[in-house]
Short mmCIF file of C-alpha atoms in Angstrom, two decimals:
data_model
loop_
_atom_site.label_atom_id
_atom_site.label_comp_id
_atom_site.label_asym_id
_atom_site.label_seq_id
_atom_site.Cartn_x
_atom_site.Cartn_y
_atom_site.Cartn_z
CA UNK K 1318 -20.56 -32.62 -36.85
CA UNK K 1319 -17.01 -33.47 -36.65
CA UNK K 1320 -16.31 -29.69 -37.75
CA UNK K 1321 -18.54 -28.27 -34.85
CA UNK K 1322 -16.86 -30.85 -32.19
CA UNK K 1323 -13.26 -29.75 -33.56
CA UNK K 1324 -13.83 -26.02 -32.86
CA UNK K 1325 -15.88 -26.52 -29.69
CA UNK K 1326 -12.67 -28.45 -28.33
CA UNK K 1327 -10.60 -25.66 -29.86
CA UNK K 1328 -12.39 -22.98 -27.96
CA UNK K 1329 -12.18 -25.08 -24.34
CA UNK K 1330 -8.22 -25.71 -24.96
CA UNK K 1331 -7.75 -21.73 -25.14
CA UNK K 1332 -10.30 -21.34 -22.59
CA UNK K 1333 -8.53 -23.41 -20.69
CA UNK K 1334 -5.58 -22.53 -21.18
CA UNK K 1335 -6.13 -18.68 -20.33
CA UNK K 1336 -5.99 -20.02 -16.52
CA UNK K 1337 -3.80 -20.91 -14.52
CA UNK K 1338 -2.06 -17.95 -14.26
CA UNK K 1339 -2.41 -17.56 -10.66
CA UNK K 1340 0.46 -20.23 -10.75
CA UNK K 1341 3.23 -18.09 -12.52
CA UNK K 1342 4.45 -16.17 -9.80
CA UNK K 1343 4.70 -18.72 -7.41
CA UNK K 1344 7.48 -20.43 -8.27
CA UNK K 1345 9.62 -16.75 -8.07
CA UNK K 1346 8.03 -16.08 -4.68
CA UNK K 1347 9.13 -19.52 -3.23
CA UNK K 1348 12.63 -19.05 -4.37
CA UNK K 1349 12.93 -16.13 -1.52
CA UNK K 1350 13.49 -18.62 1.39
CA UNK K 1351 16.71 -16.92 2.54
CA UNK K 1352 15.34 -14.06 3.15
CA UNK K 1353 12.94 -13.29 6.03
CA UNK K 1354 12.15 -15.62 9.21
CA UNK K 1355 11.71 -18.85 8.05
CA UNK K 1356 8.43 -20.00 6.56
CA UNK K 1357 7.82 -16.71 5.87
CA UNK K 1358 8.41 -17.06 1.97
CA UNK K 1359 6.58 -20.36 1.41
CA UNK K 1360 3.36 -18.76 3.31
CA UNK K 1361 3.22 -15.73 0.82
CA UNK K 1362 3.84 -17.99 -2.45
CA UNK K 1363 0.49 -19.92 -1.36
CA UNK K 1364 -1.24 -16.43 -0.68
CA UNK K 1365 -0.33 -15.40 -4.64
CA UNK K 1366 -2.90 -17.89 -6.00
CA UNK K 1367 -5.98 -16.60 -4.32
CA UNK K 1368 -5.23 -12.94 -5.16
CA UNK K 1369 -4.85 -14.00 -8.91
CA UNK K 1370 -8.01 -15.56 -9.53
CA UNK K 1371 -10.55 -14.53 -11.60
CA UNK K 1372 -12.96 -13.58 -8.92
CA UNK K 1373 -10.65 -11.23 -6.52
CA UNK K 1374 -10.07 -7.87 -6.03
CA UNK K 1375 -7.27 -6.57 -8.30
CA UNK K 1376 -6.13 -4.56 -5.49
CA UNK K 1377 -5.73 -7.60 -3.59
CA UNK K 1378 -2.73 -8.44 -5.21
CA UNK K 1379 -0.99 -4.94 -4.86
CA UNK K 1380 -1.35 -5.19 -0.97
CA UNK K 1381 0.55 -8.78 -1.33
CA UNK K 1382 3.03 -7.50 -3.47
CA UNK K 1383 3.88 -4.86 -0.73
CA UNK K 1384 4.05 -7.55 1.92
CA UNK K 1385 6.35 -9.83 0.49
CA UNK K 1386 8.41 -6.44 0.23
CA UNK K 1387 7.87 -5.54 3.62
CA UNK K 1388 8.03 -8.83 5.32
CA UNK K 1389 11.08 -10.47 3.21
CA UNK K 1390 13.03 -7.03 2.87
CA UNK K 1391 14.47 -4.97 -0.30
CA UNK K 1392 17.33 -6.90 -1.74
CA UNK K 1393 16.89 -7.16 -5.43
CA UNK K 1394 15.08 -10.59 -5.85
CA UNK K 1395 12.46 -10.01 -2.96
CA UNK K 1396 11.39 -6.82 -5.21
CA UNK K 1397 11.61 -8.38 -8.54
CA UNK K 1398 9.62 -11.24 -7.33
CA UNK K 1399 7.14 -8.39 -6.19
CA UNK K 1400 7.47 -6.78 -9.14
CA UNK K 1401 6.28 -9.84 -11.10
CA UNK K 1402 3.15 -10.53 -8.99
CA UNK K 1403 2.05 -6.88 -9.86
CA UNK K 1404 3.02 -7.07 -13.37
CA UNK K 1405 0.99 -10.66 -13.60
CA UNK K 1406 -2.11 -11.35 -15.48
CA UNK K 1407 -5.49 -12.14 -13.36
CA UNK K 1408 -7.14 -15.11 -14.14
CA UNK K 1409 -9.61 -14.07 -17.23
CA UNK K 1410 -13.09 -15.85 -18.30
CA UNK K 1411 -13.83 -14.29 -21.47
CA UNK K 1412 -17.08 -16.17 -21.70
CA UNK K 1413 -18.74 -14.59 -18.62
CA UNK K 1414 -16.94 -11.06 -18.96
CA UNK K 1415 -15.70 -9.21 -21.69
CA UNK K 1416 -13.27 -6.96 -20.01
CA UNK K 1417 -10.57 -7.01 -17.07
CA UNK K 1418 -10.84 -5.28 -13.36
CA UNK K 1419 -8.37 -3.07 -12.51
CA UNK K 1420 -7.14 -1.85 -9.38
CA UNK K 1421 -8.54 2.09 -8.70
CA UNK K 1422 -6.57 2.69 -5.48
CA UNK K 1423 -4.32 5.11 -6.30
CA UNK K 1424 -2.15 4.22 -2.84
CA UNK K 1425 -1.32 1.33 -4.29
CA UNK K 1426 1.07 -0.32 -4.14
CA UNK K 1427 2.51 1.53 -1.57
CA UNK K 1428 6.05 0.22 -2.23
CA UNK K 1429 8.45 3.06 -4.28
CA UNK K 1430 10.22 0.37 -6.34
CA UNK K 1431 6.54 -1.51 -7.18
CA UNK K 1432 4.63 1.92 -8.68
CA UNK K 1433 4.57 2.51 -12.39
CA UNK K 1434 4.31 -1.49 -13.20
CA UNK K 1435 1.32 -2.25 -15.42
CA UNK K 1436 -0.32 -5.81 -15.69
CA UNK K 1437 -0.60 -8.42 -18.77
CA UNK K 1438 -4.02 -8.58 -19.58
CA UNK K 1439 -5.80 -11.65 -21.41
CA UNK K 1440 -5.06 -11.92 -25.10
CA UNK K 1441 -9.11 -11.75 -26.08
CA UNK K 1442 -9.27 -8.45 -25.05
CA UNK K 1443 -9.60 -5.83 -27.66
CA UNK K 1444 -6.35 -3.36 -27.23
CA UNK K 1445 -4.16 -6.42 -25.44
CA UNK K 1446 -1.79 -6.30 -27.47
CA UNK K 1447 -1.03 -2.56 -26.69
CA UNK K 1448 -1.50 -3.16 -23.12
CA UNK K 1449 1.04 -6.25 -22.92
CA UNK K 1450 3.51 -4.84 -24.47
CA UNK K 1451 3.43 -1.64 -21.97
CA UNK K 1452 3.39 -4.23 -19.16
CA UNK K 1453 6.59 -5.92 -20.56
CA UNK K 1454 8.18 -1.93 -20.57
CA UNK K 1455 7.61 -1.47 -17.45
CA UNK K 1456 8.95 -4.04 -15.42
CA UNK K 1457 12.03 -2.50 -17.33
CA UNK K 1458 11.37 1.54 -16.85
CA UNK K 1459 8.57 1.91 -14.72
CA UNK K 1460 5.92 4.40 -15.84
CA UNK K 1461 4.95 7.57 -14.12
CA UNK K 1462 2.82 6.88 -11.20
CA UNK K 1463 2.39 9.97 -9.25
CA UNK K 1464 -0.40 9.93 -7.74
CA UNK K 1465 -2.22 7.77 -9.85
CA UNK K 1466 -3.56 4.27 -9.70
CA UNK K 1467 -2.61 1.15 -11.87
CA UNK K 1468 -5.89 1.76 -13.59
CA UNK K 1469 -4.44 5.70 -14.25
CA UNK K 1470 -1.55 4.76 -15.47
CA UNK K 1471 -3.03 2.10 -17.55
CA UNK K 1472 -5.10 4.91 -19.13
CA UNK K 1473 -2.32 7.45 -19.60
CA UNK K 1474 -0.09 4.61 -21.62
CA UNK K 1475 -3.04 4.34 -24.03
CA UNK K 1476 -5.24 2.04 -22.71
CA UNK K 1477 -8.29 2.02 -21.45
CA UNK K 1478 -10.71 -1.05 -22.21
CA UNK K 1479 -11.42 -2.23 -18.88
CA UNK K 1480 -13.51 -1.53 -15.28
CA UNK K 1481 -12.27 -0.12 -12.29
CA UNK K 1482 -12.18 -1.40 -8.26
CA UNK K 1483 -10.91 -0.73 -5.23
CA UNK K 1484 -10.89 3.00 -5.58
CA UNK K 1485 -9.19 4.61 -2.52
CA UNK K 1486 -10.85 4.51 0.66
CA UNK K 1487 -9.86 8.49 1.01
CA UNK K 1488 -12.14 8.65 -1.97
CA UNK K 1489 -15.52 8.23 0.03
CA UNK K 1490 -14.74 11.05 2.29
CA UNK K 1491 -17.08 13.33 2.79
CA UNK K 1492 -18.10 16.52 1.35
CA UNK K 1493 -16.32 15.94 -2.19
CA UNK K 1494 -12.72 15.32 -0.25
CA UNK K 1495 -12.24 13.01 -3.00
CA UNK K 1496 -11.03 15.80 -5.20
CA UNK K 1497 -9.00 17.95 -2.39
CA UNK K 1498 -6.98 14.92 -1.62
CA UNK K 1499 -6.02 14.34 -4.79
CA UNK K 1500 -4.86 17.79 -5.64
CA UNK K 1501 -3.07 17.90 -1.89
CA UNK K 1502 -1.73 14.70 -2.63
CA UNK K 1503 0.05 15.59 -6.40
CA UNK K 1504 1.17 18.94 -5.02
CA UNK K 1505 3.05 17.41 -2.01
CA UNK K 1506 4.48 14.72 -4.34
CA UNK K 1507 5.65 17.75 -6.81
CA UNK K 1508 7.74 19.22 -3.43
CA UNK K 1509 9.11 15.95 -2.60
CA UNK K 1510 10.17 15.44 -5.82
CA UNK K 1511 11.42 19.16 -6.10
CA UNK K 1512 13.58 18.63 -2.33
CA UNK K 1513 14.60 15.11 -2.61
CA UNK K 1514 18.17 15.68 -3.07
CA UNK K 1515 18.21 18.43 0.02
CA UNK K 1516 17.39 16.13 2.55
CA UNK K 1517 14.91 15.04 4.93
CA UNK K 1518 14.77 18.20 6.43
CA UNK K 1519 13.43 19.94 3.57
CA UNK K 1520 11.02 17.18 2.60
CA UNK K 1521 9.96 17.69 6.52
CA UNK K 1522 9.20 20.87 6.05
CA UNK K 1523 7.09 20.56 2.97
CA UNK K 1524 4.54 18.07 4.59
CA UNK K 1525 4.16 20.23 7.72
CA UNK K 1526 3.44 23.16 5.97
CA UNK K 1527 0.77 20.84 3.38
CA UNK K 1528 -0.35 19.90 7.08
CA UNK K 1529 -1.20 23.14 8.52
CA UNK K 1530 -2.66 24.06 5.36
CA UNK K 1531 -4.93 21.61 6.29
CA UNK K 1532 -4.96 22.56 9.72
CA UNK K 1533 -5.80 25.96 8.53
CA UNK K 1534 -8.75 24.87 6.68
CA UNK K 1535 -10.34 22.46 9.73
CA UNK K 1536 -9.84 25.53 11.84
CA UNK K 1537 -12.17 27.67 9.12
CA UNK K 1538 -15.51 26.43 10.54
CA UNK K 1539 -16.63 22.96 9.18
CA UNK K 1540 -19.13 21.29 12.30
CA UNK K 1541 -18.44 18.05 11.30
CA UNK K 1542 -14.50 19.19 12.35
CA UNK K 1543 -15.08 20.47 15.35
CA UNK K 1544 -12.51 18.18 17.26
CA UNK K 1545 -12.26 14.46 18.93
CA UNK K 1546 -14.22 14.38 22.33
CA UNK K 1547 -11.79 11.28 23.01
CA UNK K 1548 -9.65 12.15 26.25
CA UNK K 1549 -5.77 11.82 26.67
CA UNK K 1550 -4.70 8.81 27.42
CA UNK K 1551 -7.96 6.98 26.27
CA UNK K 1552 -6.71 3.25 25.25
CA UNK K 1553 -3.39 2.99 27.05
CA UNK K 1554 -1.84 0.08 26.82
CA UNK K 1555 1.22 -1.88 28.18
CA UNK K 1556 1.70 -5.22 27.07
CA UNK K 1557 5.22 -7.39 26.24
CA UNK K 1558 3.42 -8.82 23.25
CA UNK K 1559 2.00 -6.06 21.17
CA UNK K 1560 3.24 -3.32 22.77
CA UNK K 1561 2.84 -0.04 24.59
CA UNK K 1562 1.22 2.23 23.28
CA UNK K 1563 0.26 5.88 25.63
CA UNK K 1564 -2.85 6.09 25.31
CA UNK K 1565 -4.85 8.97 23.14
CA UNK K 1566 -2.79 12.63 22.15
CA UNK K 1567 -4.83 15.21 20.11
CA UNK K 1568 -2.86 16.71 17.55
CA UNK K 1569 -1.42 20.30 18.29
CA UNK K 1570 -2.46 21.14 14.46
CA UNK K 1571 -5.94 20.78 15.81
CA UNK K 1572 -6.81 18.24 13.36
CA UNK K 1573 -9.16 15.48 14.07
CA UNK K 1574 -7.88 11.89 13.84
CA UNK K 1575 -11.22 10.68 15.89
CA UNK K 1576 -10.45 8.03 18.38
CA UNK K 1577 -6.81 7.45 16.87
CA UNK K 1578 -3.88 8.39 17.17
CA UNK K 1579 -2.25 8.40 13.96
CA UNK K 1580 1.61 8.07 15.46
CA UNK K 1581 4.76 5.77 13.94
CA UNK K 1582 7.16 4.38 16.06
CA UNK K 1583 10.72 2.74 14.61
CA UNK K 1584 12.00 0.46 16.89
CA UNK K 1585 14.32 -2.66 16.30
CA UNK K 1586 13.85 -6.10 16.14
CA UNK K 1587 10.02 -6.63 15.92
CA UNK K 1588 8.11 -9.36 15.78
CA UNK K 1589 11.28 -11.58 15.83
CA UNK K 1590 13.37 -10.00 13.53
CA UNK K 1591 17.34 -10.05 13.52
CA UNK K 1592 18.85 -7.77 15.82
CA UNK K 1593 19.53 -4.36 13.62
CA UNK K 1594 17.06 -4.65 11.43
CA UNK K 1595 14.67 -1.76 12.59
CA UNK K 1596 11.02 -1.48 10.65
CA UNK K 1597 8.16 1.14 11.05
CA UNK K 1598 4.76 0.24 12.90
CA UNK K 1599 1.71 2.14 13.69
CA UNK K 1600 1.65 2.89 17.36
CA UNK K 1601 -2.32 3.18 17.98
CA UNK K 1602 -3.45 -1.07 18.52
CA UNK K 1603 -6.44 -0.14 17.09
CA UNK K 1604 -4.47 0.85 13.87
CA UNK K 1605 -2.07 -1.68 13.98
CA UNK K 1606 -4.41 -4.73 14.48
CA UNK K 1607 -3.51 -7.21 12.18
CA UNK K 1608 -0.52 -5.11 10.31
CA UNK K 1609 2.63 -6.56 10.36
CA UNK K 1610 5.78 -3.88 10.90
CA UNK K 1611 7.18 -2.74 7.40
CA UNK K 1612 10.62 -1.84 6.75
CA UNK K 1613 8.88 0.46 3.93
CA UNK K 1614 8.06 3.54 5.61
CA UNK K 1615 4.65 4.14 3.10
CA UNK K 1616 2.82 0.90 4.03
CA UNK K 1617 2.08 1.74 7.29
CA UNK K 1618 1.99 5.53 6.33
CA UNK K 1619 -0.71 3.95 3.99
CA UNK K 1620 -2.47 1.82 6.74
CA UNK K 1621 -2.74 4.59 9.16
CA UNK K 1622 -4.64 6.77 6.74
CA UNK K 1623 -6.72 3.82 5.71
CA UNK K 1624 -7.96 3.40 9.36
CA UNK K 1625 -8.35 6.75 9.71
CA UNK K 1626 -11.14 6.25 7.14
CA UNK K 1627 -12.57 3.07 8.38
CA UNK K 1628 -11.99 2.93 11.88
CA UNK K 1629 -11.39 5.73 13.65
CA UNK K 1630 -13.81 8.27 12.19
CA UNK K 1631 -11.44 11.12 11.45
CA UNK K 1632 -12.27 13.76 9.55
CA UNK K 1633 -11.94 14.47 6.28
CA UNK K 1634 -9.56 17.37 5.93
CA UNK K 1635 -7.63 15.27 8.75
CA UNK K 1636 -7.47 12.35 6.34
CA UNK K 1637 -6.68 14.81 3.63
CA UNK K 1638 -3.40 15.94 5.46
CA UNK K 1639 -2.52 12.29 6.24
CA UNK K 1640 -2.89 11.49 2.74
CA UNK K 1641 -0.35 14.70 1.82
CA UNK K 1642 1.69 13.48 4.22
CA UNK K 1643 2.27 10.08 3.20
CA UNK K 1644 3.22 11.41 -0.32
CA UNK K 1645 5.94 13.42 1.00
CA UNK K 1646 7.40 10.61 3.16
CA UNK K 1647 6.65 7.46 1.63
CA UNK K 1648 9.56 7.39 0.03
CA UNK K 1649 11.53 8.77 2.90
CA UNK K 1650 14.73 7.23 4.47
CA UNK K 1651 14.08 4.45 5.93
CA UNK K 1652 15.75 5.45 9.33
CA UNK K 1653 14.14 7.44 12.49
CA UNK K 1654 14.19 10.67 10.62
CA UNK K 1655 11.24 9.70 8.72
CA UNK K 1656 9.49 8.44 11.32
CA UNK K 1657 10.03 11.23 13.68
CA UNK K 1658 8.68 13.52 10.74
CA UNK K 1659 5.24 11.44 10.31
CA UNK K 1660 4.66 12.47 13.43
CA UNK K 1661 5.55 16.50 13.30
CA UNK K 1662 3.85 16.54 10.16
CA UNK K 1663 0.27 15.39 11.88
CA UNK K 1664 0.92 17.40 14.94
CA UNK K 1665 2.83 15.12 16.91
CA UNK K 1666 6.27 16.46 17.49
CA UNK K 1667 8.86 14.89 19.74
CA UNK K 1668 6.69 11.91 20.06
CA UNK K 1669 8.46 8.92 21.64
CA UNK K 1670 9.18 6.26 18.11
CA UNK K 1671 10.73 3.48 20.61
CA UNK K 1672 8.11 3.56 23.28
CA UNK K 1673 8.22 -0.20 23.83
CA UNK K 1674 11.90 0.06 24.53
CA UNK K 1675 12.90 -2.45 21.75
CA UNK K 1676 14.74 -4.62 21.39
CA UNK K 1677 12.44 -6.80 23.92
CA UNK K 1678 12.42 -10.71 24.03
CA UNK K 1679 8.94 -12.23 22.36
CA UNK K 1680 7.66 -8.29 21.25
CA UNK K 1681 5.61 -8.55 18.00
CA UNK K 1682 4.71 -4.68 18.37
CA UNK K 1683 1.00 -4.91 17.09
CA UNK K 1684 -2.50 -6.34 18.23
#
């Protein structure tokens, strides 16, 4: 009796101690209080706990990861902090489920500097050791993410014992676009990759032509493509808050983005930043609801095509070239040229990126 009450204790003290592991990145989250408006830090530490428990979405805490990033900034400690909260091990009950969740979306994270990083996994699951110590590489030398999810790259480092969530929402298109946008997507990273070092010119001219290829193909006689029956100028709005935004522009690709518009703008100061700092935002409200402005160029990129999905009902070769497009400029400068060649790459040249006229007193820049 004492020998079965020894090991039963035994078992709840590992159990037990297996959680709690929402609480490790906390403390390296906090420590970012200089950075940002203030607040700003302490509110994402308390938002790392719920992301790391056993019952959330393991994608949930590759969207924080790329807030902290695009709320606190780039230096060196905002990313490693970010770097650790993808890198950390979700909370694991090994007596209800046998193996982890792992994120499927392969857009995220959508931060350059976060990709490649693969989590800790619980030490009662067969393989952990193999997939711990890849996790511990690396945060050093990140792994080879193109185009692939954490869940991908978990699989091409040798491991594979676990289930997979979250898979992209460009996924679920329709009419198998699951596949195209994949394929569009690796090719368009291969040309960035190829053209990085020539400028954003080059890299511009790579996603235009992936987007008229897409054009091309919406123009070839799908009915579901047939174009948006939303006017110009639908949904103007001018308001000090959130913004101006013109109102509804069909692309000149003739691509259809549904009832959005799927424009960036790159203005300064948003949202009650300091003066110089300039960050990217979605110009559509109904794609910017709720989205903070990102000094990283690929989370909005990332947003835009999200809402494309589920709000806007664009379709799917339009989706497709967004998705293309956001893998050649994701990892863009992080200056007006990028922005201005988001927009020429959906069909949007020479659209206005300041069209609230920042910087303006008490603008936030999104609904």
């Amino acid at each position: 009796m004492y020998t079965k009450a020894t090991l039963i204790s035994a078992l709840l003290a590992v159990a037990e101690a297996r959680f709690g592991q929402e609480q490790i990145p906390v403390a390296g989250v906090q420590s970012l209080s200089n950075f940002g408006n203030p607040g700003e830090a302490a509110t994402l530490a308390g938002s790392v706990p719920g992301v790391l428990l056993a019952a959330a979405n393991p994608c949930d805490k590759l969207t924080l990861a790329d807030k902290i990033v695009s709320t606190l900034g780039t230096d060196a400690s905002v990313i490693a902090a970010a770097q650790n909260l993808v890198a950390a091990e979700q909370n694991f009950n090994p007596f209800a489920v046998s193996i982890p969740n792992i994120c499927g979306d392969a857009t995220l994270p959508a931060t350059t500097e976060l990709r490649g990083i693969v989590p800790l996994i619980d030490p009662a699951v067969t393989g952990s050791d193999t997939e711990n110590a890849n996790s511990e590489t690396s945060l050093k030398t990140p792994f080879d993410a193109t185009g692939l999810s954490v869940a991908d790259v978990m699989k091409a480092q040798g491991f594979s014992n676990f289930t997979i969530a979250g898979a992209a929402a460009n996924n679920n298109a329709n009419s198998g676009a699951s596949s195209s946008t994949t394929t569009a997507a690796a090719a368009a990273t291969t040309s960035a990759s190829k053209t990085k070092c020539a400028g954003s010119k080059t890299t511009t001219t790579a996603a235009a032509a992936t987007t008229t290829a897409a054009a091309s193909n919406n123009n070839s006689g799908s009915a579901s493509n047939s174009g948006s029956t939303t006017q110009a100028g639908a949904g103007a709005v001018s308001n000090p808050v959130t913004g101006t935004f013109p109102g509804f522009q069909a692309s000149s690709l003739g691509l259809d983005f549904g009832t959005c518009t799927p424009t960036v703008k790159f203005e300064e100061s948003l949202n009650g930043r300091k003066a110089g700092e300039f960050t990217f935002q979605a110009q559509d409200p109904v794609v910017n609801k709720g989205q903070q402005e990102a000094l990283n160029p690929n989370i909005i990129f990332n947003r835009i095509c999200d809402q494309l999905v589920n709000v806007c009902g664009a379709a799917a070769d339009a989706v497709t070239a967004c998705r293309s497009a956001q893998t050649s400029l994701g990892s863009g400068a992080k200056d007006a040229s990028t922005a201005n060649a988001w927009n020429t790459a959906l069909g949007f040249d020479g659209v206005n990126i300041n069209p609230d006229n920042a910087p303006q007193t008490g603008l936030v820049g999104h609904t």
